[in-house]
Amino acid sequence: MSTERQKSGKTLDRRQFIASVMKTACGVGLLGLGLGLYSQGATSLPAWAIRPPGALPEDDFNGACIRCGLCVRDCPFDMLHLAKLGEEVPTGTPYFIAREAGCEMCEDIPCVSACPTNALDHALTDIREADMGLAVLIDQESCIAFQGLRCEVCFNVCPVRGEAITLDMQHNARSGKHARFVPVVHSEHCTGCGKCEEACILDVAAIKVLPRHLAKGQLGAHYRLGWEQKREAGGALVTPDAEHRYNLPEGMEYEHGGRGLIPEVVPGQPASPVPDNPLDVLNRKGAL
Amino acid sequence: MNAFPGRTARAEQGWFKAHKWLLLRRASQLGILVLFLAGPLAGIWIVTGNLSASMTLEVLPLTDPLLLAQSMLSGAWPVMSGLIGALIVLVFYALVGGRVFCAWVCPVNLVTDLAAWLGRRLDIRASGRIPRDARYWLLGLVLLFPLATGVIAWEYLNPVSIAHRGLIFGMGWGWTLLLAVLLYDLFVVRRGWCGHLCPVGAFYGLIGVKPAVRVAAAGRERCDDCMDCFAICPEPQVIKPALKGAAQGIGPLIADMHCTNCGRCIDVCGKNVFGFTLAYRRAGLGLSEPVGDGASAVAATRHPVSSQPGG
Ligand code: SF4
Ligand code: SF4
Ligand code: SF4
Ligand code: SF4
């Protein structure tokens, strides 16, 4: 009798145990699902937020960074922030806003040395190799250099001046007689530090640092630029260089500059069958 | 349950005696916060970072091992200072008791203790029931996330780091989480967060299963069943075996890893049943006299402190 009761008590216990375990598992599963969905949305970095130098690619960064803020604290220029809950940047992760204060590209990269997790990759030892983003002169309509005015502030503040940004001298078609000095960013040297965006004199910067995947295009893999190929090979690869000959009336040649068919210039002879002096024509035998 | 656990202790031994470990604990929790805040607020840089990882005086790295584990599970390999920091923390809590983190360091403890205090004072009986081992399930989930998704998803929700980071680097909407924890503890499940769900506490509990410092009910024969210790303890289930286990031959040591070493049972007990004890004293669990308050109990009778304010 008593053993029976014990038995049934035991099965009841086991049933209760299994039920409670199932309940917990379901609860935790639901919570996990919620957290998973939430984290999907919460891990995307807005384009205006830039990671410190050496940051791993965004997906890896969100796994590696433990949100300690040591990088923020060790930045001597105090320009990094840790995202607060409710901000668009993944909670607790470090970022900066170029327009507010760009990265000063410290030689010793203290933010990277401070990072305990390699979320800021300690393999980065030369700050000029940093790749925080890429500056793009995104609004040519507003940039005053494009209007033919002298500005060049972004060019002058760039820590990689002359390599990451150069000035391109162009003809000013509006005035017809001036030059425009247009800033051009070179993606292989720009570190994305954001100093140019910070310094742009417009009310809203015309040059902006964007994540590289937004800023860069990519040529189709099958594209070959003929002139590059030729330069690399030291000569034409397809057909040997040959001077093209036209089938032209005798004594004529073709001028490519726009004049078209013109009489051939034979050394020692007048360039034109029509002499300079109209009287010569009149005096020519057989004339009139 | 008793709305004023510790009343007898206070009446008999004075307010300070009845709040000694609580005061020390608050001093520790707030002191740690002050160390972190002295930099940003006053420019005195002693400790930088936050509880996730910190650097003290530019020489002592400390890293939260649970967070570092998540980071590593996502595929990252930390640098030496990060690893050493985690090791120091592991060794420290293995020695003093894992959940010492909860009672003496974690900022959320201030919130959940407040919830418990309010619950007692306002006689709010949060009657919800969830298993106390739900925290281990959550801990599993927390570790599974970075492995499966490559993202430390728990950090989007973790009240512990959001609270601590928030206090130091800016709270944002973090306070809503803390409010949620407070309301949950107050109205849904008593001691619901720290005692049932928090995976951080669960993790620290696991690393300090056999610590060198423990509370023992060395004077259990003096117990008069006032139940004050049960009312005040954040993990009351840990007390019973030690306090009532004499008949079954269970030693007076609170051996359960869920004990947070908060020392509140020592405070509120009017009979000086409890005291902290060191591992070397508990050989064979035949401990005679705990260090701390068991010993000072004798002193207390000789020098009554009941003349102190609030006594
Ligand atoms: S390189 Fe220097 S300025 Fe730039 S984020 Fe790092 S510490 Fe700050
Ligand atoms: S120091 Fe590293 S782990 Fe800490 S917040 Fe910065 S990037 Fe993240
Ligand atoms: S972001 Fe601007 S300032 Fe910085 S390297 Fe690139 S072009 Fe220069
Ligand atoms: S259980 Fe969690 S929230 Fe509570 S004190 Fe411990 S670590 Fe902090």
XYZ file of C-alpha atoms in Angstrom, chain B:
311
model
C 6.509 37.184 6.258
C 8.091 39.536 8.714
C 7.944 43.107 7.421
C 10.847 44.142 9.632
C 13.347 41.325 9.755
C 16.127 42.283 12.087
C 13.954 44.220 14.502
C 14.971 42.094 17.466
C 18.611 42.254 16.476
C 18.327 46.001 16.250
C 16.597 46.293 19.569
C 19.045 44.019 21.315
C 22.310 44.882 19.640
C 21.885 48.282 18.109
C 21.211 49.641 14.646
C 24.788 49.482 13.454
C 25.241 45.917 14.513
C 22.006 44.984 12.749
C 23.167 46.704 9.549
C 26.886 46.125 9.639
C 27.236 43.902 6.589
C 24.582 45.824 4.725
C 26.522 49.035 5.256
C 29.774 47.403 4.211
C 28.097 46.001 1.162
C 26.611 49.325 0.128
C 29.993 50.933 0.720
C 31.542 48.367 -1.584
C 28.904 48.738 -4.313
C 28.929 52.516 -4.210
C 32.693 52.701 -3.707
C 33.238 50.724 -6.887
C 30.886 53.058 -8.719
C 32.712 56.068 -7.310
C 36.038 54.680 -8.530
C 34.626 54.361 -12.024
C 32.890 57.723 -11.894
C 35.795 59.713 -10.450
C 37.367 59.816 -13.898
C 34.516 61.155 -15.995
C 33.098 63.366 -13.226
C 36.171 64.697 -11.466
C 39.014 63.857 -13.806
C 40.579 61.466 -11.305
C 41.383 58.471 -13.455
C 41.803 55.486 -11.193
C 39.670 52.952 -13.010
C 38.630 53.223 -16.640
C 36.136 51.160 -18.593
C 33.253 49.436 -16.857
C 32.426 46.071 -15.310
C 32.649 44.414 -18.729
C 36.356 45.192 -18.764
C 38.325 47.755 -16.843
C 41.831 48.978 -16.288
C 42.924 50.098 -12.836
C 45.794 52.563 -12.532
C 46.946 51.434 -15.956
C 48.291 48.168 -14.575
C 45.455 45.938 -13.401
C 43.193 44.646 -16.151
C 39.886 43.074 -15.133
C 37.548 41.420 -17.602
C 34.127 39.910 -17.126
C 34.768 36.237 -17.945
C 31.196 35.658 -19.105
C 31.422 38.479 -21.612
C 34.848 37.427 -22.759
C 33.537 33.895 -23.222
C 30.731 35.249 -25.390
C 33.199 37.305 -27.390
C 35.373 34.241 -27.921
C 32.394 32.079 -28.853
C 31.608 34.568 -31.586
C 35.018 33.773 -33.054
C 37.197 36.563 -31.665
C 40.490 35.920 -29.948
C 41.186 38.398 -27.131
C 44.512 40.032 -26.401
C 46.623 39.113 -23.397
C 45.322 41.854 -21.098
C 41.781 40.667 -21.732
C 42.650 37.064 -20.897
C 44.656 37.949 -17.809
C 41.844 40.208 -16.655
C 39.336 37.393 -16.938
C 41.665 35.016 -15.129
C 42.108 37.409 -12.212
C 38.351 37.787 -11.908
C 37.826 34.023 -12.073
C 40.393 33.333 -9.375
C 39.097 36.113 -7.165
C 35.493 34.948 -7.226
C 36.474 31.317 -6.957
C 38.124 32.262 -3.668
C 35.594 34.625 -2.149
C 32.452 33.052 -3.583
C 31.090 33.631 -7.059
C 27.976 35.413 -6.042
C 29.963 37.860 -3.992
C 29.772 39.691 -7.292
C 26.020 39.920 -6.832
C 26.014 41.116 -3.259
C 29.066 43.335 -3.255
C 29.565 44.639 -6.794
C 26.567 44.380 -9.111
C 24.621 47.643 -9.420
C 21.364 45.801 -10.129
C 21.486 44.450 -6.592
C 20.630 47.960 -5.399
C 17.442 47.776 -7.448
C 16.426 44.252 -6.500
C 17.198 44.877 -2.831
C 15.002 47.955 -3.072
C 12.243 45.848 -4.576
C 12.541 43.327 -1.760
C 12.548 46.079 0.847
C 9.485 47.747 -0.677
C 7.749 44.404 -0.926
C 8.269 43.790 2.793
C 7.327 47.296 3.868
C 4.252 47.597 1.664
C 3.320 43.983 2.246
C 3.160 43.276 -1.467
C 3.165 39.563 -2.062
C 4.528 38.826 -5.490
C 3.079 35.386 -5.892
C 4.438 34.386 -9.311
C 6.438 31.165 -9.407
C 9.207 30.295 -11.769
C 11.884 27.695 -11.198
C 15.079 28.944 -9.668
C 17.082 27.066 -12.241
C 15.607 29.129 -15.106
C 18.803 31.143 -14.827
C 20.901 28.232 -16.070
C 18.696 27.880 -19.111
C 19.152 31.559 -19.742
C 22.883 31.221 -19.240
C 22.900 28.504 -21.888
C 20.968 30.759 -24.216
C 23.319 33.648 -23.570
C 26.282 31.490 -24.562
C 24.468 29.928 -27.490
C 23.719 33.245 -29.147
C 27.250 34.338 -30.068
C 28.014 30.800 -31.168
C 25.011 30.608 -33.454
C 24.689 34.183 -34.672
C 28.127 35.690 -34.103
C 26.571 38.511 -32.095
C 26.640 39.069 -28.334
C 22.867 39.381 -28.317
C 22.621 39.278 -24.525
C 24.302 42.664 -24.315
C 21.225 44.269 -25.849
C 19.250 43.272 -22.777
C 21.690 42.614 -19.955
C 20.527 44.850 -17.081
C 23.824 44.357 -15.248
C 26.072 45.856 -17.900
C 23.478 48.298 -19.156
C 23.076 49.661 -15.638
C 26.777 49.905 -14.939
C 27.733 51.240 -18.330
C 24.771 53.581 -18.179
C 25.877 55.111 -14.895
C 29.355 55.741 -16.251
C 28.880 56.412 -19.951
C 25.291 57.651 -20.102
C 22.078 55.790 -19.362
C 19.905 56.494 -22.407
C 16.794 54.359 -22.048
C 18.634 51.897 -19.817
C 16.613 52.976 -16.796
C 13.530 51.382 -18.314
C 15.176 47.980 -17.968
C 15.983 48.654 -14.338
C 12.429 49.787 -13.731
C 11.214 46.600 -15.370
C 13.420 44.552 -13.035
C 12.117 46.495 -10.037
C 8.474 46.019 -10.991
C 9.026 42.388 -11.869
C 10.596 41.705 -8.486
C 7.995 43.718 -6.645
C 4.818 42.498 -8.295
C 5.492 39.340 -10.259
C 8.064 37.088 -8.640
C 9.665 37.806 -5.298
C 13.436 38.026 -5.801
C 12.469 37.180 -9.369
C 15.415 38.610 -11.241
C 18.502 37.874 -9.153
C 17.093 34.765 -7.532
C 15.603 33.100 -10.586
C 16.589 34.570 -13.932
C 19.837 36.485 -14.034
C 22.354 34.459 -16.075
C 25.189 36.702 -14.913
C 24.560 35.759 -11.299
C 24.174 32.136 -12.371
C 27.548 32.229 -14.076
C 29.308 33.790 -11.100
C 27.617 31.240 -8.861
C 29.114 28.471 -10.957
C 32.662 29.786 -10.804
C 32.589 30.065 -7.045
C 31.090 26.746 -5.980
C 33.703 25.998 -3.356
C 34.952 29.319 -2.092
C 37.223 30.007 0.845
C 34.760 32.366 2.497
C 31.326 31.235 3.534
C 28.583 32.022 6.005
C 27.994 29.373 8.642
C 25.172 28.947 11.124
C 27.668 28.074 13.808
C 25.357 29.055 16.623
C 22.379 27.239 15.235
C 21.426 25.753 18.560
C 20.571 29.287 19.672
C 18.040 29.710 16.827
C 14.593 30.612 18.135
C 12.795 30.236 14.794
C 12.043 33.899 14.323
C 12.498 33.394 10.566
C 14.119 36.795 10.106
C 17.014 35.314 8.152
C 14.613 33.597 5.747
C 12.757 36.865 5.276
C 15.860 38.859 4.455
C 17.835 36.320 2.410
C 17.752 36.748 -1.376
C 18.141 32.984 -1.734
C 16.326 31.694 1.373
C 16.495 28.061 0.261
C 20.226 28.026 1.046
C 19.742 28.614 4.765
C 17.605 25.687 5.748
C 20.088 22.815 5.449
C 22.709 24.686 7.438
C 20.347 26.025 10.083
C 18.060 23.048 10.522
C 20.232 20.201 9.360
C 21.767 19.275 12.692
C 19.483 16.279 13.040
C 20.407 14.959 9.584
C 24.068 15.497 10.293
C 24.397 18.405 7.883
C 27.071 20.844 8.895
C 26.315 24.435 9.795
C 28.128 25.759 6.728
C 25.937 27.377 4.054
C 27.465 25.417 1.224
C 24.916 26.229 -1.461
C 26.533 28.097 -4.346
C 23.564 30.410 -4.578
C 24.468 32.100 -1.304
C 25.680 35.560 -2.226
C 27.767 36.052 0.917
C 25.796 39.209 1.526
C 25.877 38.688 5.259
C 22.376 39.970 5.866
C 21.463 36.863 7.859
C 24.332 37.714 10.196
C 22.934 41.225 10.561
C 19.314 40.416 11.234
C 19.793 37.473 13.555
C 19.185 38.516 17.108
C 20.819 35.373 18.426
C 24.123 35.683 16.579
C 23.639 32.353 14.912
C 25.514 33.235 11.732
C 28.996 34.416 10.915
C 31.511 34.420 8.095
C 33.996 31.618 8.214
C 37.168 30.761 6.346
C 37.761 27.513 4.560
C 40.703 26.426 6.712
C 38.492 26.636 9.758
C 35.843 24.386 8.382
C 37.898 21.245 8.040
C 35.432 18.387 8.309
C 32.746 21.012 8.805
C 33.388 20.731 12.479
C 33.802 24.414 12.823
C 33.624 25.715 16.277
C 33.567 29.415 16.024
C 33.079 31.464 12.874
C 35.204 34.514 12.296
C 33.429 37.797 12.286
C 30.220 37.969 14.137
C 30.058 34.659 15.876
C 33.245 35.677 17.608
C 32.153 39.204 18.209
C 28.933 37.891 19.689
C 30.858 37.230 22.822
C 32.303 40.689 22.624
C 28.852 42.096 22.011
C 27.568 40.780 25.281
C 30.537 42.266 27.030
C 30.328 45.641 25.319
C 26.698 46.182 24.477
C 26.349 48.446 21.441
C 22.660 48.986 21.937
C 23.389 52.501 23.075
C 24.114 53.398 19.446
C 21.693 55.548 17.502
C 18.640 53.720 16.269
C 19.243 50.974 18.816
